[in-house]
Phi, psi and omega in degrees: 000316181298320180298318182288329178290328177286326179232082187298335181272354188301314178300318179295315180299312182291325176300311181291317183295317180294325178294315181286330177298308181285317187295318180240313186304321180252310183302326180260302192289333179293339180288331184300309177287345177283332188304310179299322180294321179296318180291313182294332179279354177082011178294317180214161175284168179300320180294316178297320178299320178295319179292329176294322174298320180290334178299322177296323180293320177296316177299323179299322178295313180299316181295321180295322178292329185271339193302309184298313180299317179297316183286341175277327183277324182239167176300126180305324180296319179291323177299315178298317180300317179297322180291319176301316180297317180299319180292319177302313179297323181298330176279312184295326182274002173248018185279000175223159183292122179224186181288164180300318181299320179297312180294320180301315181300313184285331172292325176296314179300317180296326177292317178299309181297320180298318180294318179298316177298321182293330178276310188286315184301301180298322180294320177299317179296319183292316182290340179269003184250133177302149185309321185291346181246006185291326180298319179293306182294319182300329177275319189287335180297338182272003174294341177300327178298310180293321179299319178294317178296320180293316177299316181294328181293322184261328182279318184300312179300323178293317180292326180295338175296332177279293178185163175296321181299317179297324180295310178301317182296316181293322178295324175298320177297319177300317179293325177297315178298317178299320180295318179297316180292313184299314181289327177295314182290329179299331179292341182265000183289139182269069183296325178301320178298321183297320182297321179290315184296325186262354188302320184283350184251006197279345184240143178298138186271343179217161176297331180300325179295319179299318177295318179298321179296317179298317179295322177295320178295324177296319177297318180296324176295321177293326175300328180300325178292321177290342182285329193291308188302316181287324185277340180249319191248349191304309182295317179295322179300315181284315187290313186258307185295322180257008173054036178274346178090156184296325183293314179295321179293324178294324176299316179295322177293327174296318177297319175303315180297318177298316177300316181295327177287325180282334187310307181299326177292320179297313184288334175299317177294317178301313182297322180288324184277313187237002177092164183297318184296304183290331173299321179292321177299312179301317182296317179297316181297314180299318181291321178300316179294315183294321179292328181282340185308314182297338179293326185262331183203139174241030173294163182301320180295316180296315177304311186293319179295317178297313180301311184293311184293316178295317176303316181291321186278346176295300175290335180298311180291324175301310182296317181293321178293317177299314179294320179295319177296316179299323178296323182284315191245351182089158187291331182290316178281352186299317186299316180295312181292322179293324175297318178295317178297318179295323177295318178297316177301313184294322179297313179294322180294316179296315179298316179295320180299313180289319180296318181289326175296317179293320180295320177296318178299321181286319186265333182074016178213147179271344190307313181299336182295326180290322179294317179298314182296321178297318178297322178294325178291324175297318176298326178298323177302317180299316181293323177297316179296320178295325178299314180296320180294319180294322181297325183270001180278139179229000000 
């Protein structure tokens, strides 16, 4: 009790951070540095490995569609606990070489559980936080994404020196620890206070806001396309296609992780200085440029800048979109709208994942995928601007 009175936001922060850490930071991002090792060990071909990455994206779509309904029907804390367990099992049950179908199923399960955690965890944290501190908590809960990417960047290469089995097992242990902390802290959330605090802000005040929300979700869906190349193929692209080797590629994934950890801090400052909307515009532009960089140059500076900026803007755009939605519809309606936005993101991400895997199989190169994703992010900037215009239309 004393700890929570000294740090009133701590339960909300840890609930959200542990959810994003396991849901995306480990369940998704830890697979990226694993992919070259899986291919080189002969477990799967490069094409099969790419499709396994896409299986997680498909699961993410299913989970995003289910998240709101599950958390309304059952205790959100129990839903989160079940998802943490599912992710732990998805790692432990892939710790030995098995068939493609077995891995596909468990990568799918990890995607479903990850999406539910990404919707329920941050929303639970946001509704339990007083209005004056929501900008801080709303950005910081997504540091779990960067923390997971950073852990996977430095822990996975070390574990791979032992074996693939040890790597899968240790990642499961990390998710288990995150689950224990997250579910424990969720029990300390002051949800009755949240309902009162957010009640007056929960419904959109004009039809223009509803249109603006749809346009914002469309932008977020386009961001999903920009999300795929770096989060699924980046390490393999550098290590194998460009023959830079696993060590150099792991360094870049580490830089990506540092960026992802810094992202929520960067967008918190952006949101405070220029607001959620303009912060989102800046983030989309920065990410579009960063995703396009490898198309023009693979110098160390270009690689590093691309890794850092894309890493930073992945949780950055997630946090800014979440914050912008809360600003539009209020914290009570946020979970439903955030679930819808996550579903739109997940649908576009799954489609992009499978399309890009097929395109890679057909072309034998990842390079065009970065150009396509950058173009989609530029289109996302347009939708964000249109969203703001629609919101202000009367």
